[in-house]
């Protein structure tokens, strides 16, 4: 058995800077280590916005961004990515081992872990959680991650062994990505289905994380208090209040007026915080991208020539400078440059070329009618771009894309929808035609989530036997050099048969109250398991 005590989840080159915006003029930059070196102070309540009403406080059930943000403060995964070091670490598990054939993973739980009601967290809770995730009737988000799980066995109260029916070199990474946090068997075991625990799921969850629910007012706010018995030590903060604030610009305004303390912001919102001495901005490589996704269930988008034409129809470099000046880059490969161990095949970027786009469409049978609208077999090239309301950058991109595609002769509708409403519904049901979305690629496991035929985030229904074969080989490969070789081939395969159009690999920013200390170089959602390290200066 090999001991696993944590490994680099992303890349060694990520450098995060905090921008202290002052009324005096030029911004001053300083490393986050400066804040970490100060002596933490106890007290204070952190106010964080949510774009939507959380769907469920059961982290295993399908949910959206807002629920994940809150749940990661209340529930604990076995492993987590440390937002300060960007390394995978044991979390609720104190340590774990894996067999040489990558089929047996043994987790050793922290003996001081307690549920918010005081009961101990045990291996029975882990088995209960994983068995529920594996049950298709539960509809768990991470069911695809557990398809290889053959057995979950309790060895003793603080040791559990997971046996897989096939090798999986990234099982520990996958447990850190959300949706596999451990649930309390002594509370939820009495329900036939997890969704039946209505009070738990909506108002009174019992977790084992750094913060616990104090008061829930659905539609308005959720008040959490510090868990004094948290297994990694009592949080420095006294609590966190999550407030529902759907509009991104309103969130920035409330930050400036002291109603909020920490928000994700877009480049277009940076000017709003300039000259404000009470705000600091943290900039970092998000290891993720904004994409334009085709619904590949629709025959019109299954033609490779159509997808390539639409990529040539958009000046993505110009659009990136418009919506994110000086921050991020455009690419036709699907793994961030920041994952430095993944080789980049030599490919030619699909530059803006309207003439090439029209030629490819004509080759695919799409010709302009007398009104200049593209048609094939008497049907117009017509579709909607589904955009989630509240993300300023994607709202801008959707309008720009509409203009480019319309200029090509397509009938394009801009469809702005609430993220927690119709946007999420159409995404989950696969009924959208095209949509804008953002995805993180913090590690290679996310590549299989997005592009494996059975990947749980493959909402566009991408199917490639070549990619499936390569990713399945990857999961069975423990050696990093061979993993790198396979990932080079995956990159090439995705380029040859693009699943979506990359619009922008993003550099991200968060803006925070200048008194909030130890802010990590990470987005708010993925930093939440480590919110116990945040503190407020007096």
Coordinates of C-alpha atoms in Angstrom, one line a residue, residues 34 52 102 148 170 211 238 354 503:
X34 CA 2.0 39.0 4.5
X52 CA -29.4 32.4 -5.9
X102 CA -5.1 1.6 -7.6
X148 CA -16.3 2.0 -10.2
X170 CA -7.6 10.1 -9.3
X211 CA -19.5 26.4 10.8
X238 CA -17.6 34.1 15.1
X354 CA -15.4 34.9 -41.6
X503 CA -13.9 31.9 -25.0

